[in-house]
Amino acid sequence: MKAWLRWLAASLLLVLLPALTAGCWSRHEIEELAVVGAVALDAAPGDQVRLSVFITLPRAIAGGPSMGGSSGGAPAKVGEVISATGSDFAEAARRLEELIPRRLFWAQNHVLIIGEELARRGLHSLDFFSRERQMRLTMLILITSGEARQALDLPAGIELGPGTILTGIVRNKTTFKVELKDLLAMWEAPGDNPAIPRIVMTPAGGQESREAGGGGGGGSKGGGQEGGKKKPPEAVAIKGAGAFRDDRLVGWLDEKESNGLMWLRGEVREGVVTVTLPGQGAGQGQGGGRPQDFPRDQTRSQTQGQASVIFHRINAQTTARVEDQQLTFKVEIRGHGDLMENTANLNPDRQEDLQAIQEAVNREVGERVQAVIRKAQQELRTDIFGCGEILHRSNVRYWRQVRDHWNEEFTRAQIQVQVDLTLRRMGMTNRAPGKTGSTGGKGATQGTAR
Amino acid sequence: MIILIILAFLAIAYLDGPGLWRKKEWRELAVMGIVWSLGLALSLAAAWHWPVPNPARILARVFGPVTMWLTNLIG
Amino acid sequence: MREEGYISPRQAAVLLWFAILPTAILFLPALLVLRAHQDAWLSIIVATLAAGTVAVAVYLLARRFPHYTLFQCCELILGQVAGKAVAMVFVLAFFQLNAVVIREFSEFLATAVMPETPCLFFSISILIIAIYAARNGLEVITRCTDFILPLMVIFIAAIFLLAMPEMATRHLLPVLENGIRPVLGGALVAWSFLGQVVILATYGAFVNPPRALGWSLITGLLGIAFFLGLVVMGAIMVFGCCEVERLTFTAYDLAQVISLGQFFERVEVLFLAIWVAGVFIKITLNLYVTALGLATVTGLKEYRPLVAPLGALNIVMSCLLYRNISEVRQDLLLVEPGWTLTWQLGLPLLLLVVAWLRGKRRTGA
């Protein structure tokens, strides 16, 4: 009797256990998923939003771009762009799932592109992207003038999908990087406003084209299918930035200004500064008077040239000071650079030439920073530098007075910039190539170069 | 659902009940029986959506004000 | 009733970590930051000091009554009727605590990992294992921790270290922006987690040698403060305090930002596995203590028959307690501090004072 009961219980357990343990409710096989590789958000007519996703086609990725080439001329299609409109992104995402035979899978998504119109409406609709559990807080945020959806139509090049193309470009560190978590932090901090790197597409053909279905209810397939109707962009660049006041886009920074922003925020990594150096008096008298001195090229002494310096890492420190109701921020930018290119007739081995390059670099960086300060204070009237947070950290009492109208207060603040960049290394060679002067000569060069 | 609940509780009873019965440990059996029937009753009540007095609500009634007072006192 | 096994002081300290950390690193930071903003780490220090008073009370009780559990102490100190009543309060408190933990566990899994799975499934599956482990006694539970501890410690440390490139110390400034009061308010919230060190008064009876209990308490409490501080500071430095406030499951989000050279990413899944193991210890320990306490109060020889029915009751209770996750959070913020202060600090202190006044001790045992 006892043994019999035990057997019954055991077999019951055996039957129930697989049903309970293996049958996960939330299991999804990879064949059932539509892997989202990039997302574009646009405004749609009637206060609606349009969600476009780039869905990676697993077969195309596995086959590689050469497979597509073999099938007759057409460029390999590694993904499909689909979009849908809805009154919010959750609704739009659900409508997307009406269009495709698989479930949307967001976890592989690395890029989020925001269209200009939506950005001008405000970022509050981004809630979905931090609430949805599959979303990464580390996804890149980019902004574009015009329609964001177009960026998804990028043709496959070195990289296959727009997601990998754009993350790859950002990884080159030519521009600053804003991840979702950074954006949220900038947006939520009372003394900061977001600035998001901007995608520029060339040629901007079909700027005004709308997807087939138009606004209203369901979305429509687009992208490759539409083919002739819309010219996809040929290439893409990330330069400039969109500046926000609170959660609304208020204006654009051009390349120089967004670079200045990077310097000001200390976010320069591998930043290259190119300066034009005036044609110099070619060290007349110096070369002759001091034969032991390092020579310059004597043949093109009068022409002007360029020098480029790379800064791998810089340090920007902003301090706030309040003196009888006048708020002053002092930005100190420090860093060591390496000479990358020197087409000017300068020999960095000579301390005065080195000083000349250094001064020109400092002046150039100062100008860039001043440009963005002017823009932010006078034109955009928004604190995209996070100066408010700096004030918040250093002078809580004053901050409390100005917190509620910080962006107006910011426009009245004085920002002093002090650039103190030094040139430390010259690369693999010293002077620019060319014939050295009559007094120095080849012999002298060799002599001094040990 | 009801059947599953009853089955689960029968399994729990089977786990220790017979042993206690054989050893004539009536006290153990009684305490276990009380906890067991309380669990069964609450489960069935939950399954049938009967209103059950919620301990969390009672705790909140008593200690909500205490916490509020403490928070105002120090924080 | 008595338990036959003994555990070492080191194991007792480790159990203490597991009794607090798993749910604390997940649910506490957001609530703490809500109160204390960027000074949340200071709140943890304050709360640790406050929890230190419990630790002292537990230690003094243990010195007076070595080898006696908290539940037995109640009767020894307060007499049979009052003692049983107070012990019953402890039992109910541990029971309620466990119900909250089970609820937190299943809510998190349902939110972050498997939204389509019914919440009940998570609680039932972990309770089945917990019942099995708790029936095997304290020694088995401690041996489980020996396996999970290195994983957990390494992982919390690894999260912190790997998230370092994303961190900025400036997020921690300004210190004490609004004075000390927000810090104390935050400490009150942190208290409801850290005060759970009182659990050592129950299984502390099986620590051998009993005089090393002080060491266990200190190591336990400092370890908890350290790891909790690591997670809270890390989260604030990565996200900024305005954002941490929004992140309901902070430690999970912290694991999510880790990215090491484009290939070592999405470690939050690993985090999840280790975290579930940690919560399993926490639930098992609470279940064990509840059963032990109930057996003591009702004067049983064995706690084992009570484990399974109590576990089942716990599951039901965890479902009945709250209607939604924001009620859980609200409770942790607005109700638990007062309640936990009462039973985790008030009652042990009461016991200690009465024992001191009545001159009760049982050192000869």
CSV table of N, CA, C and O in Angstrom, one decimal, chain B residues 74, chain C residues 16 20-21 24 28-29 31-33 35-36 39-56 180-198 217-218 220-226 228-229 232 332 337 340-341 344-345:
chain,number,residue,atom,x,y,z
B,74,ILE,N,12.8,63.0,11.8
B,74,ILE,CA,14.2,63.1,11.5
B,74,ILE,C,14.5,63.4,10.0
B,74,ILE,O,15.6,63.9,9.8
C,16,LEU,N,24.1,36.0,7.2
C,16,LEU,CA,23.5,37.3,7.4
C,16,LEU,C,23.6,38.2,6.1
C,16,LEU,O,22.6,38.9,5.9
C,20,ILE,N,20.0,39.7,3.9
C,20,ILE,CA,19.7,41.1,3.6
C,20,ILE,C,20.0,41.5,2.2
C,20,ILE,O,19.1,42.1,1.5
C,21,LEU,N,21.2,41.1,1.7
C,21,LEU,CA,21.6,41.7,0.4
C,21,LEU,C,20.7,41.5,-0.8
C,21,LEU,O,20.4,42.4,-1.5
C,24,ALA,N,17.9,43.7,-1.1
C,24,ALA,CA,18.3,45.1,-0.8
C,24,ALA,C,18.9,45.7,-2.0
C,24,ALA,O,18.7,46.9,-2.3
C,28,LEU,N,16.3,48.5,-2.9
C,28,LEU,CA,16.6,49.6,-2.0
C,28,LEU,C,17.1,50.9,-2.7
C,28,LEU,O,16.6,52.0,-2.4
C,29,PRO,N,18.1,50.8,-3.6
C,29,PRO,CA,18.7,52.0,-4.1
C,29,PRO,C,17.7,53.1,-4.6
C,29,PRO,O,17.8,54.3,-4.3
C,31,LEU,N,14.6,53.6,-3.8
C,31,LEU,CA,13.8,54.2,-2.7
C,31,LEU,C,14.7,55.1,-1.9
C,31,LEU,O,14.3,56.2,-1.4
C,32,LEU,N,16.0,54.6,-1.7
C,32,LEU,CA,16.9,55.4,-0.9
C,32,LEU,C,17.2,56.7,-1.6
C,32,LEU,O,17.3,57.8,-0.9
C,33,VAL,N,17.4,56.7,-2.9
C,33,VAL,CA,17.8,57.9,-3.6
C,33,VAL,C,16.6,58.9,-3.6
C,33,VAL,O,16.8,60.1,-3.6
C,35,ARG,N,14.7,59.5,-1.3
C,35,ARG,CA,14.8,60.2,0.0
C,35,ARG,C,16.0,61.1,0.1
C,35,ARG,O,16.0,62.2,0.5
C,36,ALA,N,17.2,60.4,-0.1
C,36,ALA,CA,18.4,61.1,0.2
C,36,ALA,C,19.2,61.6,-1.0
C,36,ALA,O,20.3,62.2,-0.8
C,39,ASP,N,23.2,61.8,-1.6
C,39,ASP,CA,23.8,61.4,-0.3
C,39,ASP,C,23.4,60.0,0.2
C,39,ASP,O,23.5,59.7,1.3
C,40,ALA,N,22.8,59.2,-0.7
C,40,ALA,CA,22.3,57.9,-0.3
C,40,ALA,C,23.3,57.0,0.4
C,40,ALA,O,23.0,56.3,1.3
C,41,TRP,N,24.6,57.2,-0.1
C,41,TRP,CA,25.6,56.4,0.5
C,41,TRP,C,25.8,56.7,2.0
C,41,TRP,O,26.1,55.9,2.8
C,42,LEU,N,25.6,58.0,2.3
C,42,LEU,CA,25.7,58.4,3.7
C,42,LEU,C,24.6,57.8,4.5
C,42,LEU,O,24.8,57.4,5.7
C,43,SER,N,23.4,57.7,3.9
C,43,SER,CA,22.3,57.1,4.6
C,43,SER,C,22.6,55.7,4.9
C,43,SER,O,22.2,55.2,6.0
C,44,ILE,N,23.3,55.0,4.1
C,44,ILE,CA,23.7,53.6,4.4
C,44,ILE,C,24.6,53.5,5.6
C,44,ILE,O,24.4,52.7,6.5
C,45,ILE,N,25.5,54.5,5.7
C,45,ILE,CA,26.4,54.5,6.8
C,45,ILE,C,25.6,54.7,8.1
C,45,ILE,O,25.7,54.0,9.1
C,46,VAL,N,24.6,55.7,8.0
C,46,VAL,CA,23.8,56.0,9.2
C,46,VAL,C,23.0,54.8,9.6
C,46,VAL,O,22.9,54.4,10.7
C,47,ALA,N,22.4,54.1,8.5
C,47,ALA,CA,21.5,53.0,8.8
C,47,ALA,C,22.3,51.8,9.4
C,47,ALA,O,21.8,51.1,10.2
C,48,THR,N,23.6,51.7,8.9
C,48,THR,CA,24.4,50.6,9.4
C,48,THR,C,24.7,50.9,10.9
C,48,THR,O,24.6,49.9,11.7
C,49,LEU,N,25.0,52.1,11.2
C,49,LEU,CA,25.2,52.4,12.7
C,49,LEU,C,23.9,52.1,13.5
C,49,LEU,O,24.0,51.5,14.6
C,50,ALA,N,22.8,52.5,12.9
C,50,ALA,CA,21.5,52.2,13.6
C,50,ALA,C,21.3,50.7,13.7
C,50,ALA,O,20.9,50.2,14.8
C,51,ALA,N,21.6,50.0,12.7
C,51,ALA,CA,21.5,48.5,12.7
C,51,ALA,C,22.5,47.9,13.7
C,51,ALA,O,22.3,46.9,14.3
C,52,GLY,N,23.6,48.7,13.9
C,52,GLY,CA,24.6,48.3,14.9
C,52,GLY,C,24.0,48.2,16.3
C,52,GLY,O,24.3,47.3,17.1
C,53,THR,N,23.0,49.0,16.6
C,53,THR,CA,22.4,48.9,17.9
C,53,THR,C,21.6,47.6,18.1
C,53,THR,O,21.6,47.0,19.1
C,54,VAL,N,21.0,47.2,17.0
C,54,VAL,CA,20.3,45.8,17.0
C,54,VAL,C,21.4,44.8,17.2
C,54,VAL,O,21.2,43.8,18.0
C,55,ALA,N,22.5,44.9,16.5
C,55,ALA,CA,23.5,43.9,16.6
C,55,ALA,C,24.0,43.8,18.1
C,55,ALA,O,24.2,42.7,18.6
C,56,VAL,N,24.2,45.0,18.7
C,56,VAL,CA,24.6,45.0,20.1
C,56,VAL,C,23.6,44.3,21.0
C,56,VAL,O,23.9,43.5,21.8
C,180,ILE,N,21.2,67.4,6.9
C,180,ILE,CA,21.3,66.0,7.3
C,180,ILE,C,20.0,65.3,7.3
C,180,ILE,O,19.9,64.1,7.2
C,181,ARG,N,18.9,66.1,7.2
C,181,ARG,CA,17.6,65.4,7.3
C,181,ARG,C,17.3,64.4,6.2
C,181,ARG,O,16.8,63.3,6.5
C,182,PRO,N,17.5,64.8,4.9
C,182,PRO,CA,17.3,63.8,3.9
C,182,PRO,C,18.1,62.5,4.1
C,182,PRO,O,17.6,61.4,3.8
C,183,VAL,N,19.3,62.7,4.6
C,183,VAL,CA,20.1,61.5,4.9
C,183,VAL,C,19.5,60.6,5.9
C,183,VAL,O,19.4,59.4,5.7
C,184,LEU,N,19.0,61.2,7.0
C,184,LEU,CA,18.3,60.5,8.0
C,184,LEU,C,17.0,59.8,7.4
C,184,LEU,O,16.7,58.7,7.8
C,185,GLY,N,16.3,60.6,6.6
C,185,GLY,CA,15.1,60.0,6.0
C,185,GLY,C,15.5,58.8,5.2
C,185,GLY,O,14.8,57.8,5.2
C,186,GLY,N,16.6,58.9,4.4
C,186,GLY,CA,17.0,57.7,3.6
C,186,GLY,C,17.4,56.6,4.5
C,186,GLY,O,17.2,55.4,4.2
C,187,ALA,N,18.1,56.9,5.6
C,187,ALA,CA,18.5,55.9,6.6
C,187,ALA,C,17.4,55.1,7.1
C,187,ALA,O,17.4,53.9,7.3
C,188,LEU,N,16.2,55.8,7.3
C,188,LEU,CA,15.0,55.2,7.8
C,188,LEU,C,14.6,54.1,6.8
C,188,LEU,O,14.1,53.0,7.2
C,189,VAL,N,14.6,54.4,5.5
C,189,VAL,CA,14.2,53.5,4.5
C,189,VAL,C,15.2,52.3,4.5
C,189,VAL,O,14.8,51.1,4.4
C,190,ALA,N,16.5,52.7,4.5
C,190,ALA,CA,17.5,51.6,4.5
C,190,ALA,C,17.4,50.7,5.7
C,190,ALA,O,17.8,49.5,5.7
C,191,TRP,N,17.0,51.3,6.8
C,191,TRP,CA,16.9,50.6,8.0
C,191,TRP,C,16.0,49.4,7.9
C,191,TRP,O,16.4,48.3,8.4
C,192,SER,N,14.9,49.5,7.1
C,192,SER,CA,14.0,48.4,7.1
C,192,SER,C,14.6,47.2,6.4
C,192,SER,O,14.1,46.0,6.6
C,193,PHE,N,15.7,47.4,5.7
C,193,PHE,CA,16.5,46.2,5.2
C,193,PHE,C,17.6,45.8,6.2
C,193,PHE,O,17.7,44.7,6.5
C,194,LEU,N,18.3,46.8,6.6
C,194,LEU,CA,19.5,46.5,7.4
C,194,LEU,C,19.1,46.0,8.8
C,194,LEU,O,19.9,45.2,9.4
C,195,GLY,N,17.9,46.4,9.3
C,195,GLY,CA,17.5,45.9,10.6
C,195,GLY,C,17.3,44.4,10.7
C,195,GLY,O,17.2,43.8,11.8
C,196,GLN,N,17.2,43.8,9.5
C,196,GLN,CA,17.0,42.4,9.5
C,196,GLN,C,18.2,41.6,10.1
C,196,GLN,O,18.1,40.3,10.2
C,197,VAL,N,19.2,42.3,10.5
C,197,VAL,CA,20.3,41.5,11.2
C,197,VAL,C,19.8,40.8,12.4
C,197,VAL,O,20.4,40.0,13.0
C,198,VAL,N,18.6,41.3,12.9
C,198,VAL,CA,18.0,40.6,14.1
C,198,VAL,C,17.8,39.1,13.9
C,198,VAL,O,17.7,38.4,14.8
C,217,LEU,N,28.5,39.2,13.8
C,217,LEU,CA,27.6,40.4,13.7
C,217,LEU,C,28.4,41.5,13.0
C,217,LEU,O,27.9,42.1,12.1
C,218,ILE,N,29.6,41.8,13.5
C,218,ILE,CA,30.4,42.9,12.9
C,218,ILE,C,30.7,42.6,11.5
C,218,ILE,O,30.4,43.5,10.6
C,220,GLY,N,29.3,40.6,9.4
C,220,GLY,CA,28.0,40.5,8.6
C,220,GLY,C,27.5,41.9,8.3
C,220,GLY,O,27.3,42.2,7.1
C,221,LEU,N,27.5,42.7,9.3
C,221,LEU,CA,26.9,44.1,9.1
C,221,LEU,C,27.8,44.9,8.2
C,221,LEU,O,27.3,45.6,7.3
C,222,LEU,N,29.1,44.8,8.5
C,222,LEU,CA,30.0,45.6,7.6
C,222,LEU,C,30.0,45.2,6.2
C,222,LEU,O,30.0,46.0,5.3
C,223,GLY,N,30.0,43.9,6.0
C,223,GLY,CA,29.9,43.3,4.6
C,223,GLY,C,28.7,43.8,3.9
C,223,GLY,O,28.7,44.3,2.8
C,224,ILE,N,27.5,43.8,4.6
C,224,ILE,CA,26.3,44.2,4.0
C,224,ILE,C,26.4,45.7,3.6
C,224,ILE,O,26.1,46.1,2.5
C,225,ALA,N,26.9,46.5,4.6
C,225,ALA,CA,27.0,47.9,4.3
C,225,ALA,C,27.9,48.2,3.1
C,225,ALA,O,27.7,49.0,2.3
C,226,PHE,N,29.0,47.4,3.1
C,226,PHE,CA,30.0,47.6,2.0
C,226,PHE,C,29.4,47.3,0.6
C,226,PHE,O,29.4,48.1,-0.3
C,228,LEU,N,26.2,47.0,-0.2
C,228,LEU,CA,25.1,47.8,-0.5
C,228,LEU,C,25.6,49.2,-0.9
C,228,LEU,O,25.1,49.8,-1.9
C,229,GLY,N,26.6,49.7,-0.2
C,229,GLY,CA,27.2,51.0,-0.6
C,229,GLY,C,27.8,51.0,-2.0
C,229,GLY,O,27.6,51.9,-2.7
C,232,VAL,N,24.9,51.2,-4.4
C,232,VAL,CA,24.2,52.5,-4.4
C,232,VAL,C,25.1,53.5,-5.0
C,232,VAL,O,24.7,54.3,-5.9
C,332,LEU,N,7.4,49.5,1.3
C,332,LEU,CA,8.8,49.6,1.7
C,332,LEU,C,9.2,51.0,2.1
C,332,LEU,O,10.0,51.2,3.0
C,337,PRO,N,9.5,50.9,7.4
C,337,PRO,CA,10.4,51.5,8.4
C,337,PRO,C,9.9,51.5,9.8
C,337,PRO,O,10.5,51.1,10.8
C,340,THR,N,9.4,47.7,11.0
C,340,THR,CA,10.6,47.0,11.3
C,340,THR,C,11.4,47.6,12.5
C,340,THR,O,12.0,46.9,13.3
C,341,LEU,N,11.3,48.9,12.6
C,341,LEU,CA,11.9,49.5,13.8
C,341,LEU,C,11.3,48.9,15.1
C,341,LEU,O,12.0,48.6,16.0
C,344,GLN,N,12.3,44.9,15.0
C,344,GLN,CA,13.7,44.6,14.9
C,344,GLN,C,14.5,45.3,15.9
C,344,GLN,O,15.6,44.8,16.3
C,345,LEU,N,14.1,46.5,16.3
C,345,LEU,CA,14.9,47.2,17.3
C,345,LEU,C,14.2,47.3,18.6
C,345,LEU,O,14.7,46.9,19.7
